[in-house]
Amino acid sequence: MASDSTSPPTEIHYRFIPQENGVTLELWEPVPLAARSLKPYRFCLRYDLASRQAAYQTLEQYLTANPYTQARRNPAGLTPTNWEDLPALTYV
């Protein structure tokens, strides 16, 4: 089945970024190439967490609570643009 803007999401991308005081978890749902307009994602989230374990737990909870069938880890160079537009959510 072809993916379009009305299809349920199946894939989320994520990455962990080590920080001085913990780890940042970034999550985003990519938009299929055919449906892209200005940004290559439907939404993106950034969580600042106290530890790597907390970041993994947050990712696991997010995946359990949402209908994704695949989570794809992305290296530093493969993230959406304009992250600076996102507010950080800090959890301890």
PDB file of C-alpha atoms in Angstrom:
ATOM      1  CA  MET A   1       0.000   0.000   0.000  1.00  0.00           C
ATOM      2  CA  ALA A   2       1.390   3.404  -0.938  1.00  0.00           C
ATOM      3  CA  SER A   3       1.982   5.836   1.873  1.00  0.00           C
ATOM      4  CA  ASP A   4       0.269   9.219   1.702  1.00  0.00           C
ATOM      5  CA  SER A   5      -0.686  11.953   4.125  1.00  0.00           C
ATOM      6  CA  THR A   6      -3.805  10.023   5.245  1.00  0.00           C
ATOM      7  CA  SER A   7      -2.056   6.686   5.811  1.00  0.00           C
ATOM      8  CA  PRO A   8      -1.338   5.749   9.409  1.00  0.00           C
ATOM      9  CA  PRO A   9       2.275   6.335  10.414  1.00  0.00           C
ATOM     10  CA  THR A  10       4.510   3.280  10.321  1.00  0.00           C
ATOM     11  CA  GLU A  11       7.994   4.644  10.915  1.00  0.00           C
ATOM     12  CA  ILE A  12       9.625   7.066  13.303  1.00  0.00           C
ATOM     13  CA  HIS A  13      13.236   8.200  13.240  1.00  0.00           C
ATOM     14  CA  TYR A  14      15.269   8.944  16.341  1.00  0.00           C
ATOM     15  CA  ARG A  15      18.730   9.759  17.568  1.00  0.00           C
ATOM     16  CA  PHE A  16      20.488  10.147  20.916  1.00  0.00           C
ATOM     17  CA  ILE A  17      22.827  13.099  21.430  1.00  0.00           C
ATOM     18  CA  PRO A  18      25.179  13.028  24.436  1.00  0.00           C
ATOM     19  CA  GLN A  19      25.082  16.255  26.431  1.00  0.00           C
ATOM     20  CA  GLU A  20      27.147  17.521  29.335  1.00  0.00           C
ATOM     21  CA  ASN A  21      24.269  16.886  31.762  1.00  0.00           C
ATOM     22  CA  GLY A  22      22.552  13.897  30.156  1.00  0.00           C
ATOM     23  CA  VAL A  23      21.214  12.890  26.750  1.00  0.00           C
ATOM     24  CA  THR A  24      18.945  14.524  24.188  1.00  0.00           C
ATOM     25  CA  LEU A  25      16.464  12.239  22.421  1.00  0.00           C
ATOM     26  CA  GLU A  26      15.160  13.554  19.093  1.00  0.00           C
ATOM     27  CA  LEU A  27      12.170  11.885  17.403  1.00  0.00           C
ATOM     28  CA  TRP A  28      10.560  12.725  14.071  1.00  0.00           C
ATOM     29  CA  GLU A  29       8.115  11.192  11.633  1.00  0.00           C
ATOM     30  CA  PRO A  30       9.407  11.553   8.080  1.00  0.00           C
ATOM     31  CA  VAL A  31       7.086  12.632   5.290  1.00  0.00           C
ATOM     32  CA  PRO A  32       7.127  10.492   2.129  1.00  0.00           C
ATOM     33  CA  LEU A  33       9.050  12.187  -0.681  1.00  0.00           C
ATOM     34  CA  ALA A  34       5.920  12.581  -2.805  1.00  0.00           C
ATOM     35  CA  ALA A  35       4.093  14.422   0.004  1.00  0.00           C
ATOM     36  CA  ARG A  36       6.869  16.791   1.110  1.00  0.00           C
ATOM     37  CA  SER A  37       6.326  20.510   1.113  1.00  0.00           C
ATOM     38  CA  LEU A  38       8.605  22.676   3.255  1.00  0.00           C
ATOM     39  CA  LYS A  39       9.862  20.255   5.898  1.00  0.00           C
ATOM     40  CA  PRO A  40      10.865  16.596   5.583  1.00  0.00           C
ATOM     41  CA  TYR A  41       8.882  15.560   8.678  1.00  0.00           C
ATOM     42  CA  ARG A  42       5.297  15.612   9.956  1.00  0.00           C
ATOM     43  CA  PHE A  43       6.429  16.460  13.466  1.00  0.00           C
ATOM     44  CA  CYS A  44       9.572  16.374  15.544  1.00  0.00           C
ATOM     45  CA  LEU A  45      10.202  16.242  19.283  1.00  0.00           C
ATOM     46  CA  ARG A  46      13.236  16.864  21.421  1.00  0.00           C
ATOM     47  CA  TYR A  47      13.569  15.539  24.973  1.00  0.00           C
ATOM     48  CA  ASP A  48      16.446  16.514  27.270  1.00  0.00           C
ATOM     49  CA  LEU A  49      16.894  13.630  29.700  1.00  0.00           C
ATOM     50  CA  ALA A  50      19.129  12.954  32.684  1.00  0.00           C
ATOM     51  CA  SER A  51      20.711   9.719  31.413  1.00  0.00           C
ATOM     52  CA  ARG A  52      21.059   7.291  28.520  1.00  0.00           C
ATOM     53  CA  GLN A  53      18.798   4.860  30.393  1.00  0.00           C
ATOM     54  CA  ALA A  54      16.106   7.544  30.714  1.00  0.00           C
ATOM     55  CA  ALA A  55      16.399   8.264  26.979  1.00  0.00           C
ATOM     56  CA  TYR A  56      15.931   4.576  26.082  1.00  0.00           C
ATOM     57  CA  GLN A  57      12.968   4.307  28.472  1.00  0.00           C
ATOM     58  CA  THR A  58      11.362   7.411  26.968  1.00  0.00           C
ATOM     59  CA  LEU A  59      11.813   6.046  23.449  1.00  0.00           C
ATOM     60  CA  GLU A  60      10.343   2.686  24.484  1.00  0.00           C
ATOM     61  CA  GLN A  61       7.346   4.361  26.145  1.00  0.00           C
ATOM     62  CA  TYR A  62       6.768   6.534  23.096  1.00  0.00           C
ATOM     63  CA  LEU A  63       6.848   3.530  20.761  1.00  0.00           C
ATOM     64  CA  THR A  64       4.492   1.561  23.021  1.00  0.00           C
ATOM     65  CA  ALA A  65       1.981   4.421  23.144  1.00  0.00           C
ATOM     66  CA  ASN A  66       2.005   5.175  19.393  1.00  0.00           C
ATOM     67  CA  PRO A  67       1.206   3.089  16.293  1.00  0.00           C
ATOM     68  CA  TYR A  68       4.674   2.818  14.755  1.00  0.00           C
ATOM     69  CA  THR A  69       5.843  -0.494  13.321  1.00  0.00           C
ATOM     70  CA  GLN A  70       9.473   0.577  12.926  1.00  0.00           C
ATOM     71  CA  ALA A  71      11.902   2.881  14.726  1.00  0.00           C
ATOM     72  CA  ARG A  72      14.926   3.869  12.681  1.00  0.00           C
ATOM     73  CA  ARG A  73      18.060   5.187  14.389  1.00  0.00           C
ATOM     74  CA  ASN A  74      19.692   8.031  12.493  1.00  0.00           C
ATOM     75  CA  PRO A  75      23.257   9.276  12.803  1.00  0.00           C
ATOM     76  CA  ALA A  76      24.004  12.922  13.491  1.00  0.00           C
ATOM     77  CA  GLY A  77      24.038  14.008   9.859  1.00  0.00           C
ATOM     78  CA  LEU A  78      20.585  12.703   8.958  1.00  0.00           C
ATOM     79  CA  THR A  79      18.160  14.857  10.903  1.00  0.00           C
ATOM     80  CA  PRO A  80      15.499  17.323   9.832  1.00  0.00           C
ATOM     81  CA  THR A  81      16.381  20.960   9.458  1.00  0.00           C
ATOM     82  CA  ASN A  82      15.277  23.800  11.748  1.00  0.00           C
ATOM     83  CA  TRP A  83      15.672  21.958  15.069  1.00  0.00           C
ATOM     84  CA  GLU A  84      16.334  25.349  16.628  1.00  0.00           C
ATOM     85  CA  ASP A  85      12.611  26.076  16.180  1.00  0.00           C
ATOM     86  CA  LEU A  86      11.716  23.361  18.705  1.00  0.00           C
ATOM     87  CA  PRO A  87      11.394  23.986  22.419  1.00  0.00           C
ATOM     88  CA  ALA A  88      13.251  21.478  24.583  1.00  0.00           C
ATOM     89  CA  LEU A  89      11.211  19.357  27.000  1.00  0.00           C
ATOM     90  CA  THR A  90      13.276  18.551  30.074  1.00  0.00           C
ATOM     91  CA  TYR A  91      12.596  15.383  32.086  1.00  0.00           C
ATOM     92  CA  VAL A  92      14.639  14.125  35.000  1.00  0.00           C
TER      93      VAL A  92
END
